[in-house]
Amino acid sequence: MSALTGVLPITLTPFTDDGEVDEGSIDSLVEDYLGAGAHGLTILGIMGEAARLLDDERERVLRRYLQATAGRVPVVAGVSARATRMALDYARRAEDAGAAAVMLAPPDNTRNLDLVFEHFRLVAEAVSVPVVVQDEPVNTGVVMPAPFLVRLLDEIEGCRYLKLEETPTLPKITAVRQKAKGPVGVFGGLGGLYLYEELLRGADGIMTGFGFPQVLVGTYERFVAGDRAGAQEFFFRYLPLIRYEAQLGVGGVTIRKQVFARRGAIASPHARFPAPPVDELTLAELDDLIAAVGL
């Protein structure tokens, strides 16, 4: 039904050591992601520290990623915002810059689902590119049950994709697949913790910030080639690292930036405050795990 399938990493926004946007490292990051086999990129998400960017910085990051990608894979641009007017502006700018789709979460802590529905409708009708509905209640504070998500997907023409990150994701994938009337692209997230099982449930891929996207790509490509046993074995081999990196309070942008900086994909691991620092013992444990799984 669509061009969005496979592994579309949630990309980092690199900064210099003094906290300025590092556009040169965007270029090297794109090559790192594509070299790992990514089937697309998802920019300006939570892992991209979008909420910590000034508006002119968002625009620079958006356009530099699209310039560096140069049409080789589709780019999904995050456009989430606290106000619908802001999200509309972000979405129009993303479409104008050449994004293949936009990713939208509900406005933070909006518990009235009728207002959430209108938020998605207004943004989706303002652009011609598809909308990826982001279901991420930990950060947004908004729980969207499966029947509500099905309503969004069935009644708003532009909402054609779904990124599920409310645990447990697996029953929700099944519920959406069984009830949605039209074709829907479903993606997992959550650091990759459940990728293999999500694929078994009918997910079309994953959008997440895990520091070694080649692991997710290898799992996905084995699975879609029909080698389920091979996909499971490959995924399970690296699961200890996925588990460690995804720790709440430890995982997240700071630890992932350390991973990308260690292999030279970005010049600095700087994350904007109040991102918590990573202590030396955690980094040593991370290095030990990376070596143990052979990456």
XYZ file of C-alpha atoms in Angstrom:
295
model
C 0.000 0.000 0.000
C 2.865 2.370 0.627
C 6.503 3.263 0.503
C 7.056 3.090 4.258
C 8.189 -0.349 5.396
C 11.150 -1.805 7.210
C 13.517 -0.080 9.599
C 13.205 3.719 9.783
C 15.459 4.779 12.667
C 14.485 7.704 14.856
C 17.490 9.855 14.077
C 19.586 11.928 16.448
C 20.013 15.671 16.272
C 23.770 16.132 16.705
C 25.199 19.078 18.596
C 28.673 20.454 19.059
C 30.280 20.267 22.495
C 28.901 23.733 23.252
C 25.351 22.792 22.272
C 24.978 24.212 18.756
C 23.357 22.174 15.967
C 26.105 20.281 14.126
C 24.962 20.086 10.507
C 28.151 18.345 9.380
C 27.401 15.460 11.720
C 23.937 15.163 10.172
C 25.676 14.266 6.918
C 27.807 11.582 8.570
C 24.818 10.277 10.535
C 22.812 9.803 7.354
C 25.634 7.741 5.871
C 25.846 5.695 9.076
C 22.121 4.936 9.049
C 22.036 4.115 5.352
C 25.217 2.089 5.622
C 23.424 -0.023 8.237
C 20.707 -0.733 5.648
C 17.955 1.565 6.957
C 14.900 1.622 4.703
C 14.047 5.215 5.660
C 14.702 7.827 8.323
C 12.433 9.384 10.940
C 13.697 12.801 11.970
C 12.671 15.274 14.693
C 11.255 12.630 16.992
C 11.668 12.315 20.747
C 15.101 10.765 20.231
C 15.934 13.695 17.951
C 15.395 16.093 20.874
C 12.827 17.956 18.772
C 11.244 19.556 21.835
C 14.630 21.096 22.720
C 15.098 22.824 19.365
C 14.304 26.410 18.506
C 12.062 26.810 15.456
C 14.883 27.970 13.205
C 16.952 24.988 14.372
C 14.109 22.604 13.513
C 14.029 24.028 10.010
C 17.791 23.652 9.592
C 17.745 20.066 10.853
C 14.778 19.190 8.626
C 16.333 20.560 5.468
C 19.841 19.248 6.166
C 18.559 15.696 6.684
C 16.577 15.842 3.464
C 19.530 17.309 1.613
C 21.907 14.652 2.947
C 19.468 11.806 2.233
C 18.995 13.089 -1.329
C 15.963 10.932 -2.046
C 17.726 7.620 -1.430
C 15.151 6.593 1.177
C 11.910 8.189 2.411
C 12.169 10.644 5.289
C 9.418 10.949 7.901
C 9.418 14.237 9.820
C 8.124 14.541 13.363
C 5.642 17.416 13.713
C 4.254 16.875 17.205
C 3.475 19.964 19.248
C 1.407 21.106 22.219
C -0.875 23.207 19.996
C -2.574 22.189 16.756
C -1.555 25.470 15.115
C 2.097 24.643 15.744
C 1.740 21.090 14.446
C 0.023 22.398 11.300
C 2.914 24.743 10.645
C 5.510 22.024 11.239
C 3.634 19.630 8.935
C 3.360 22.138 6.098
C 7.046 22.988 6.406
C 7.965 19.295 6.336
C 5.902 18.670 3.213
C 7.366 21.748 1.544
C 10.887 20.537 2.311
C 10.215 17.137 0.730
C 9.349 14.791 3.589
C 7.575 11.600 2.507
C 5.328 11.592 5.582
C 4.889 13.306 8.939
C 4.705 11.722 12.380
C 2.232 13.200 14.846
C 1.514 12.446 18.503
C -1.466 13.815 20.440
C -0.923 17.082 22.304
C 0.561 16.383 25.730
C -1.893 15.439 28.475
C -4.998 15.948 26.328
C -7.348 13.420 27.913
C -10.431 14.348 25.838
C -10.152 11.960 22.881
C -12.610 13.994 20.810
C -10.084 16.847 20.921
C -7.294 14.427 20.051
C -9.294 13.206 17.047
C -9.784 16.783 15.830
C -6.074 17.468 16.272
C -5.186 14.596 13.947
C -7.932 15.472 11.477
C -6.887 19.102 11.136
C -3.223 18.272 10.601
C -3.913 15.397 8.200
C -6.233 17.546 6.077
C -3.669 20.350 5.898
C -1.058 18.282 4.026
C -1.050 15.794 1.182
C 1.603 13.484 2.633
C 0.550 10.611 4.929
C 0.438 10.959 8.707
C 2.068 8.440 11.034
C -0.023 8.346 14.218
C 2.375 8.083 17.154
C 0.950 6.206 20.135
C 3.438 6.962 22.918
C 1.639 7.534 26.242
C 4.757 7.586 28.455
C 5.894 10.931 27.046
C 2.556 12.381 25.914
C 0.409 11.339 28.856
C -2.331 10.377 26.390
C -3.651 6.813 26.220
C -5.285 5.975 22.888
C -7.072 2.598 23.090
C -7.097 0.345 20.048
C -10.745 1.160 19.090
C -9.897 4.865 19.073
C -6.828 4.266 16.910
C -8.944 2.244 14.490
C -11.419 5.142 14.326
C -8.586 7.565 13.509
C -7.249 5.315 10.781
C -10.671 4.542 9.287
C -12.160 8.032 9.374
C -9.200 10.310 8.611
C -7.971 9.622 5.119
C -4.477 10.963 5.670
C -3.756 8.833 8.746
C -2.306 5.787 7.042
C 0.402 4.643 9.448
C 0.618 3.815 13.118
C 3.622 3.746 15.442
C 2.700 1.732 18.528
C 4.581 2.218 21.784
C 2.067 1.459 24.495
C 3.028 -1.805 26.159
C 2.027 -4.469 25.571
C 2.251 -3.595 21.888
C 1.525 -7.086 20.610
C -2.209 -7.348 21.441
C -2.697 -3.815 20.162
C -1.147 -4.721 16.799
C -3.551 -7.637 16.508
C -6.563 -5.536 17.537
C -5.784 -2.849 14.951
C -5.086 -5.391 12.220
C -8.382 -7.181 12.887
C -10.595 -4.095 13.084
C -9.175 -1.530 10.650
C -11.188 -1.427 7.434
C -8.444 -0.188 5.149
C -4.742 -0.862 4.712
C -2.609 0.426 7.575
C 1.162 0.427 7.985
C 2.036 -0.558 11.570
C 5.430 0.109 13.151
C 6.894 -0.797 16.509
C 9.306 1.207 18.620
C 10.404 0.899 22.264
C 14.086 0.599 21.454
C 13.509 -2.563 19.419
C 12.696 -4.724 22.453
C 9.844 -6.585 20.764
C 10.724 -6.357 17.077
C 10.640 -10.075 16.305
C 7.320 -10.630 18.059
C 5.858 -7.481 16.493
C 6.749 -8.800 13.047
C 5.012 -12.061 13.904
C 1.896 -10.050 14.777
C 1.919 -8.278 11.413
C 3.993 -5.144 11.962
C 5.459 -3.618 8.817
C 8.677 -2.531 10.496
C 10.014 -0.371 13.277
C 10.830 3.249 14.084
C 13.196 3.500 17.023
C 16.499 5.011 18.100
C 18.484 1.862 18.944
C 22.181 2.587 18.478
C 22.864 -0.350 16.119
C 20.189 -0.215 13.405
C 21.944 -2.977 11.445
C 20.647 -5.416 14.078
C 17.055 -4.372 13.404
C 17.635 -4.406 9.648
C 19.123 -7.914 9.800
C 16.170 -9.179 11.801
C 13.605 -7.561 9.510
C 15.222 -8.702 6.268
C 15.528 -12.307 7.418
C 11.901 -12.256 8.510
C 10.473 -10.852 5.275
C 12.614 -13.292 3.289
C 10.734 -16.094 5.029
C 13.537 -17.139 7.371
C 11.695 -16.791 10.658
C 14.055 -19.074 12.562
C 17.026 -17.103 11.279
C 15.364 -13.810 12.183
C 14.643 -15.041 15.702
C 18.181 -16.351 16.230
C 19.739 -13.142 14.898
C 17.482 -10.938 17.032
C 18.001 -12.966 20.207
C 21.776 -12.776 19.754
C 21.690 -9.002 20.272
C 18.781 -8.775 22.707
C 21.011 -8.276 25.803
C 22.365 -5.074 24.250
C 18.890 -3.899 23.198
C 17.657 -4.585 26.738
C 20.522 -2.694 28.341
C 20.277 0.326 26.063
C 16.527 0.610 26.575
C 16.649 0.966 30.366
C 14.368 3.710 31.614
C 16.475 6.325 33.345
C 19.668 5.078 31.713
C 18.752 4.537 28.094
C 17.638 7.297 25.823
C 19.346 9.990 23.910
C 22.437 10.402 26.098
C 23.519 6.784 25.975
C 22.705 6.475 22.286
C 24.701 9.562 21.439
C 27.646 7.948 23.229
C 27.256 4.887 20.989
C 27.165 6.919 17.776
C 30.068 9.122 18.873
C 32.177 6.061 19.734
C 32.005 4.862 16.146
C 32.548 8.321 14.663
C 29.080 8.927 13.261
C 28.801 12.191 15.217
C 31.550 14.480 16.442
C 30.172 15.000 19.951
C 27.820 13.033 22.255
C 26.382 16.286 23.641
C 22.682 16.135 24.519
C 20.768 19.207 25.569
C 20.007 19.747 29.223
C 18.097 18.399 31.114
C 19.160 15.143 29.458
C 20.881 13.179 32.251
C 24.604 12.430 31.945
C 25.920 8.890 31.559
C 28.342 7.759 34.260
C 31.629 6.015 33.480
C 30.552 2.672 34.946
C 27.503 2.585 32.669
C 29.707 3.336 29.665
C 32.084 0.547 30.665
C 29.160 -1.878 30.944
C 27.923 -0.738 27.556
C 31.342 -1.254 25.957
C 31.528 -4.718 27.496
C 28.132 -5.685 26.059
C 28.980 -4.309 22.619
C 32.143 -6.412 22.584
C 30.318 -9.481 23.923
C 27.763 -9.481 21.088
C 30.416 -8.791 18.466
C 29.519 -5.284 17.339
